[in-house]
Amino acid sequence: MAVRVERPTTVVPWNRGRVSSWLTTVDHKRIGILYIVTSLVFFLAGGVLSILMRTQLATPDADVFSRDSYNQLFTMHGTTMIFLVVVPILAGFGNFLVPLMIGARDVAFPRLNALSYWLFLFGGIVLYSSWFAGGGAPQSGWTSYPPLSVYTQGNGQDLWILSLHILTLASLAGAINFIVTIHNMRTRGMTWMRIPLFVWTIEVYSILLVLVLPALSAGLTLLLLDRQAGTHFFIPSEGGNAVLYQHVFWFFGHPEVYIMILPAMGIISEVIPVFARKPIFGYKAIAISTAVIGFYSLLVWGHHMFTVGMPGYLLGFFMVSSMIIAVPTGIKIFNWVATTWRGNLIFDTAMLFALGFIVVFTIGGLSGIFLAAYPFDWQVHDTYFVVAHLHYVLFGGSMFGIFAGLYYWWPKMFGRILNERLGKVHFWLTFAGFNMAFFPQHMLGLDGMARRIYNYRDVGQWAEYNLVSTIGSYIMGLGILAFVVNVVITRKRGRRAGNDPWLADTLEWYTTSPPQPHNFDQVPYVTSARPLRDLRRRLQEARG
Amino acid sequence: MMLRRRGALGGARQGRKALAVPLCALAVILGPTGAAHAGTGGLTPVDQKSPNVERSTDIYYLILGFSGLIMLLVTVPLLIFIVRYRGRGRSREVEGAQIRGNTRLELAWTALPVLILAVIAGFVFYKVPGITDLEAEASGDSRLEIKVDGRQFYWQYRYPNDVIAIDTLRVPLGQVVELEIGAPESDVNHSFWIPALGGKFDAIPGETTRTSFRADEVGTYEGQCAEFCGVQHAAMLQAVEVMPRGEFETWLANEAGAQRRGASELGERTYQGACAKCHGMAGEGLIGPPLAGNSLLQDRDALEMIVRNGQGAMPAVGEGWEDRQMDALFRHLRRNVAGGSGAEDGS
């Protein structure tokens, strides 16, 4: 009797395997993880730079760094956090989650996706290689305004331009991929009003990237030509126009702010309902407000340039358009608060970061109104008030959202739940340290302390505020350290997650944790924005 | 109702214990920031010494009021909900109220911000004329127009009677002073700002910005270049010295004569503004090479070449200077820096 025993095919989990399999992978989940891990490494690097800066600023006339080194620190810190951390880590979340959330097998163009990641990594390496360039790292700020950035000696500035060019290509490829995927690969029944709100934000994020990155590329190309090819687009003494660069840069730069915040808002919109055990309040309002913010973000760039001497009607226009953005932003905030009403609130770390986000992001949004009112902006433009504002938006906003997302989706990505106790230490240290580091900077700005200075006059309470700010930054550093320890511990000893540890609403929780290479064996027909809850209810009813 | 079932006693106690951590964190934040506040009143902007700053500060307080209101509208309900609807150890399986939205609420929290922002924008437009176009206090009073040049890394001012001043600008009390701010074409961007006297305006090569102020109290008001301009950006400090009208007129007339004769302090001021920030107050060298004992100081033509055109990392600090300023600087260098001994006849 011939018995044919079929050997069960061993499926290697998507996250295991040789290094070479990671180098050649086109799996959206692996690429997502590569994005996230790489961005976190750059986040630590950028964080160290900020701690060094705060150390220099702890006392009015410290001598920890030379002027040049300090200028390099803030240039590299800003460039790192924006181009190598927030934008790519959100791309990482998008990569991992979008196909899972819409019930797809992968993104539309897996190879393009891999190219996009590798370009990002090389762009980052090029930027960091500039420390070793003649003249050192770039030192004209993350905005690199000409004529200064044209006259800056050494090759650091050129590497900065090259790096940003590469990163621009990476983001552009990624964005096109997201758009095509979201438009064409949604599973049966998943209409536009049923896609998860995070996917909505990735859609708008991608459209914005496609619209504005070419402006940045153009500006950078002209800058490079001015530096190296003898042109003078931005050199006034040769008939060029220095303000032109600012227009081009901020036409990219302001939408970039929303590129960095919208997906974080999407994460918040996913986390709060799950931990409030409720549906999101006002799904349509939040989805539409995302699109409205995206649209208006293209019309407000001039508020970065209120001091260049614009005609009155432009000042008025940019003030009003900037203020209008506060309305859809407010709608989101009120809807999140309303989502917690009559819920069964479970304060896991992801939820703590989401609730913390609401508080600190609201402060960041409100300080933005001061900056939109141009006569008052003339007072606080380019001061520590702006530094406080942008950190409330980009750390209190984007990074809090990102941490919420990491704690929420970690089990899905790696199959283990991050340690809750360390998570809470991480949250409270970060929340306390963050407010301590950045709230006093509002006062410094109001009192006239300019940004981008390596030492400062010992007047008023400047020394005290700065010292408090520095101590706050160290506390934040400890918080981040708790996160790193958490990651290391969870890797070995973390609690196993199961498919759906949070009893969540969206499709990614339908598959295994971590998901199989092909994502789903089958995808249920989607009848609402909460397909998993629908499934659970149907199961319950079937059981009686 | 299932949803409203109270948690067990243990859950409540656990809740109280859990609250200890956030309260400690709050103390950590409020303690030092509160202490740091006590001195200046925290969120109070700088003293206002000119009507335009007073008016933009009015805008600040209006927005601060509304911001406080909105902050309360967001955080108070949030805190109440966090306390009132906390899980109390209930299982994840227990769902909250399945509320999907409310159109009236959506309309309300769309309309309210629109109204608030309309009020703020309206108030700004109402205040703008008084900020950008200061009325002269007494009728028939003329404005004092001063040209301001931002340069790496000093400010050069030129009065209507061609008197030149560096870094510190002297102005009369109570008269409208109009600044025409620019930068030499070969320089980089700067931004002129005296917080107590008005907002900042960029000094961009090839562009001109204008602002005005009317100082209403005698005193010296400090400021700092507010647009990153390179290695010595932090050293680019400026001040406005407000003097009684008569005293100012006398000083300006005397200074004009002294600068024509070459008997003013222009050389010393130029040295302090344009040279000392990189070469040291006594020419001992800092980020630039030492000047004291440097043989170049004896060679006027070679020196002038470098000062006017720059060299290597040194910007063209003296581009566009009139001869009297170059003369004054050269005189000062020879007397006070060249030998380091202050010998009068250095050559």
CSV table of N, CA, C and O in Angstrom, one decimal, chain A residues 286-339:
chain,number,residue,atom,x,y,z
A,286,ILE,N,-13.9,63.8,9.8
A,286,ILE,CA,-12.5,63.7,9.9
A,286,ILE,C,-11.8,63.4,8.5
A,286,ILE,O,-10.8,64.0,8.1
A,287,ALA,N,-12.5,62.5,7.7
A,287,ALA,CA,-11.9,62.2,6.4
A,287,ALA,C,-11.9,63.5,5.5
A,287,ALA,O,-10.9,63.8,4.9
A,288,ILE,N,-13.0,64.2,5.5
A,288,ILE,CA,-13.1,65.4,4.7
A,288,ILE,C,-12.2,66.5,5.2
A,288,ILE,O,-11.5,67.1,4.4
A,289,SER,N,-12.1,66.6,6.5
A,289,SER,CA,-11.1,67.6,7.0
A,289,SER,C,-9.7,67.3,6.6
A,289,SER,O,-8.9,68.3,6.4
A,290,THR,N,-9.4,66.1,6.5
A,290,THR,CA,-8.0,65.7,6.0
A,290,THR,C,-7.8,66.3,4.6
A,290,THR,O,-6.7,66.9,4.3
A,291,ALA,N,-8.8,66.1,3.7
A,291,ALA,CA,-8.6,66.6,2.3
A,291,ALA,C,-8.6,68.1,2.3
A,291,ALA,O,-7.8,68.7,1.6
A,292,VAL,N,-9.4,68.7,3.2
A,292,VAL,CA,-9.4,70.2,3.2
A,292,VAL,C,-8.1,70.7,3.7
A,292,VAL,O,-7.6,71.7,3.1
A,293,ILE,N,-7.5,70.1,4.7
A,293,ILE,CA,-6.2,70.6,5.2
A,293,ILE,C,-5.2,70.4,4.1
A,293,ILE,O,-4.4,71.3,3.8
A,294,GLY,N,-5.3,69.3,3.4
A,294,GLY,CA,-4.3,69.1,2.3
A,294,GLY,C,-4.4,70.2,1.3
A,294,GLY,O,-3.4,70.7,0.8
A,295,PHE,N,-5.6,70.5,0.9
A,295,PHE,CA,-5.8,71.6,-0.1
A,295,PHE,C,-5.3,72.9,0.4
A,295,PHE,O,-4.5,73.6,-0.3
A,296,TYR,N,-5.7,73.3,1.6
A,296,TYR,CA,-5.3,74.7,2.1
A,296,TYR,C,-3.8,74.7,2.3
A,296,TYR,O,-3.2,75.8,2.3
A,297,SER,N,-3.2,73.6,2.6
A,297,SER,CA,-1.8,73.6,2.9
A,297,SER,C,-1.0,74.1,1.7
A,297,SER,O,0.2,74.6,1.9
A,298,LEU,N,-1.6,74.1,0.5
A,298,LEU,CA,-0.9,74.5,-0.7
A,298,LEU,C,-1.0,76.1,-0.8
A,298,LEU,O,-0.3,76.6,-1.7
A,299,LEU,N,-1.8,76.7,0.0
A,299,LEU,CA,-2.0,78.1,-0.2
A,299,LEU,C,-1.5,79.0,0.9
A,299,LEU,O,-1.8,80.2,1.0
A,300,VAL,N,-0.7,78.5,1.8
A,300,VAL,CA,-0.3,79.2,3.0
A,300,VAL,C,1.2,79.5,3.1
A,300,VAL,O,1.6,80.0,4.2
A,301,TRP,N,2.0,79.1,2.1
A,301,TRP,CA,3.4,79.1,2.3
A,301,TRP,C,4.0,80.5,2.7
A,301,TRP,O,5.0,80.6,3.4
A,302,GLY,N,3.3,81.6,2.3
A,302,GLY,CA,3.8,82.9,2.5
A,302,GLY,C,3.9,83.3,4.0
A,302,GLY,O,4.6,84.2,4.4
A,303,HIS,N,3.2,82.5,4.9
A,303,HIS,CA,3.3,82.9,6.3
A,303,HIS,C,4.7,82.6,6.9
A,303,HIS,O,5.0,83.0,8.0
A,304,HIS,N,5.5,81.9,6.2
A,304,HIS,CA,6.9,81.7,6.6
A,304,HIS,C,7.7,82.9,6.2
A,304,HIS,O,8.9,83.0,6.5
A,305,MET,N,7.1,83.8,5.4
A,305,MET,CA,7.9,84.9,4.8
A,305,MET,C,7.3,86.3,5.1
A,305,MET,O,7.5,87.2,4.3
A,306,PHE,N,6.6,86.4,6.2
A,306,PHE,CA,6.0,87.7,6.5
A,306,PHE,C,7.0,88.8,6.6
A,306,PHE,O,6.6,90.0,6.5
A,307,THR,N,8.2,88.5,6.9
A,307,THR,CA,9.2,89.6,7.2
A,307,THR,C,10.0,90.0,6.0
A,307,THR,O,10.9,90.8,6.1
A,308,VAL,N,9.8,89.4,4.8
A,308,VAL,CA,10.6,89.7,3.7
A,308,VAL,C,10.2,91.0,3.0
A,308,VAL,O,10.8,91.4,2.0
A,309,GLY,N,9.1,91.6,3.4
A,309,GLY,CA,8.6,92.8,2.8
A,309,GLY,C,7.6,92.5,1.7
A,309,GLY,O,7.8,92.9,0.6
A,310,MET,N,6.5,91.9,2.1
A,310,MET,CA,5.4,91.6,1.1
A,310,MET,C,4.4,92.7,1.1
A,310,MET,O,4.2,93.4,2.0
A,311,PRO,N,3.7,92.9,-0.1
A,311,PRO,CA,2.7,93.9,-0.1
A,311,PRO,C,1.5,93.5,0.8
A,311,PRO,O,1.3,92.3,1.1
A,312,GLY,N,0.8,94.5,1.3
A,312,GLY,CA,-0.2,94.3,2.3
A,312,GLY,C,-1.3,93.2,1.9
A,312,GLY,O,-1.7,92.4,2.8
A,313,TYR,N,-1.7,93.2,0.6
A,313,TYR,CA,-2.8,92.3,0.3
A,313,TYR,C,-2.3,90.8,0.4
A,313,TYR,O,-3.1,89.9,0.7
A,314,LEU,N,-1.0,90.6,0.1
A,314,LEU,CA,-0.5,89.2,0.2
A,314,LEU,C,-0.4,88.8,1.7
A,314,LEU,O,-0.7,87.7,2.1
A,315,LEU,N,0.1,89.8,2.5
A,315,LEU,CA,0.1,89.5,4.0
A,315,LEU,C,-1.3,89.1,4.5
A,315,LEU,O,-1.4,88.1,5.2
A,316,GLY,N,-2.3,89.8,4.1
A,316,GLY,CA,-3.6,89.6,4.5
A,316,GLY,C,-4.1,88.2,4.0
A,316,GLY,O,-4.7,87.4,4.7
A,317,PHE,N,-3.8,87.9,2.7
A,317,PHE,CA,-4.2,86.7,2.1
A,317,PHE,C,-3.6,85.5,2.9
A,317,PHE,O,-4.3,84.5,3.2
A,318,PHE,N,-2.3,85.5,3.1
A,318,PHE,CA,-1.6,84.4,3.7
A,318,PHE,C,-2.1,84.3,5.2
A,318,PHE,O,-2.1,83.2,5.7
A,319,MET,N,-2.4,85.4,5.8
A,319,MET,CA,-2.9,85.3,7.2
A,319,MET,C,-4.2,84.6,7.2
A,319,MET,O,-4.4,83.6,8.0
A,320,VAL,N,-5.2,85.0,6.3
A,320,VAL,CA,-6.5,84.4,6.3
A,320,VAL,C,-6.4,82.9,5.9
A,320,VAL,O,-7.0,82.1,6.6
A,321,SER,N,-5.6,82.6,4.9
A,321,SER,CA,-5.6,81.2,4.5
A,321,SER,C,-5.0,80.3,5.6
A,321,SER,O,-5.4,79.2,5.8
A,322,SER,N,-4.0,80.9,6.3
A,322,SER,CA,-3.4,80.1,7.4
A,322,SER,C,-4.4,79.9,8.5
A,322,SER,O,-4.4,78.8,9.1
A,323,MET,N,-5.2,80.9,8.8
A,323,MET,CA,-6.1,80.7,9.9
A,323,MET,C,-7.2,79.7,9.5
A,323,MET,O,-7.7,79.0,10.3
A,324,ILE,N,-7.6,79.7,8.2
A,324,ILE,CA,-8.6,78.8,7.8
A,324,ILE,C,-8.3,77.3,8.1
A,324,ILE,O,-9.1,76.5,8.5
A,325,ILE,N,-7.0,77.0,8.0
A,325,ILE,CA,-6.5,75.6,8.3
A,325,ILE,C,-6.9,75.2,9.7
A,325,ILE,O,-7.1,74.1,10.0
A,326,ALA,N,-6.9,76.2,10.6
A,326,ALA,CA,-7.2,75.9,12.0
A,326,ALA,C,-8.6,75.3,12.1
A,326,ALA,O,-8.9,74.5,13.0
A,327,VAL,N,-9.5,75.6,11.1
A,327,VAL,CA,-10.9,75.1,11.3
A,327,VAL,C,-11.0,73.6,11.1
A,327,VAL,O,-11.4,72.8,12.0
A,328,PRO,N,-10.5,73.0,9.9
A,328,PRO,CA,-10.5,71.5,9.8
A,328,PRO,C,-9.7,70.9,10.9
A,328,PRO,O,-10.0,69.7,11.3
A,329,THR,N,-8.6,71.5,11.3
A,329,THR,CA,-7.8,70.9,12.4
A,329,THR,C,-8.6,70.8,13.7
A,329,THR,O,-8.6,69.8,14.3
A,330,GLY,N,-9.3,71.9,14.0
A,330,GLY,CA,-10.2,71.9,15.1
A,330,GLY,C,-11.2,70.8,15.1
A,330,GLY,O,-11.5,70.1,16.1
A,331,ILE,N,-11.8,70.7,13.9
A,331,ILE,CA,-12.8,69.6,13.7
A,331,ILE,C,-12.3,68.3,14.1
A,331,ILE,O,-12.9,67.5,14.8
A,332,LYS,N,-11.1,68.0,13.7
A,332,LYS,CA,-10.5,66.7,14.1
A,332,LYS,C,-10.3,66.6,15.6
A,332,LYS,O,-10.7,65.6,16.2
A,333,ILE,N,-9.8,67.6,16.2
A,333,ILE,CA,-9.5,67.6,17.6
A,333,ILE,C,-10.8,67.4,18.4
A,333,ILE,O,-10.9,66.5,19.3
A,334,PHE,N,-11.9,68.1,18.0
A,334,PHE,CA,-13.2,68.0,18.7
A,334,PHE,C,-13.7,66.6,18.5
A,334,PHE,O,-14.3,66.0,19.4
A,335,ASN,N,-13.6,66.0,17.3
A,335,ASN,CA,-14.1,64.7,17.1
A,335,ASN,C,-13.3,63.6,17.9
A,335,ASN,O,-13.9,62.7,18.4
A,336,TRP,N,-12.0,63.8,18.1
A,336,TRP,CA,-11.3,62.9,18.9
A,336,TRP,C,-11.8,62.9,20.3
A,336,TRP,O,-11.9,61.9,21.0
A,337,VAL,N,-11.9,64.2,20.8
A,337,VAL,CA,-12.4,64.3,22.2
A,337,VAL,C,-13.8,63.6,22.3
A,337,VAL,O,-14.0,62.9,23.3
A,338,ALA,N,-14.6,63.9,21.4
A,338,ALA,CA,-16.0,63.3,21.4
A,338,ALA,C,-15.9,61.8,21.4
A,338,ALA,O,-16.8,61.1,21.9
A,339,THR,N,-14.9,61.2,20.7
A,339,THR,CA,-14.8,59.8,20.6
A,339,THR,C,-14.6,59.2,22.0
A,339,THR,O,-15.0,58.0,22.3
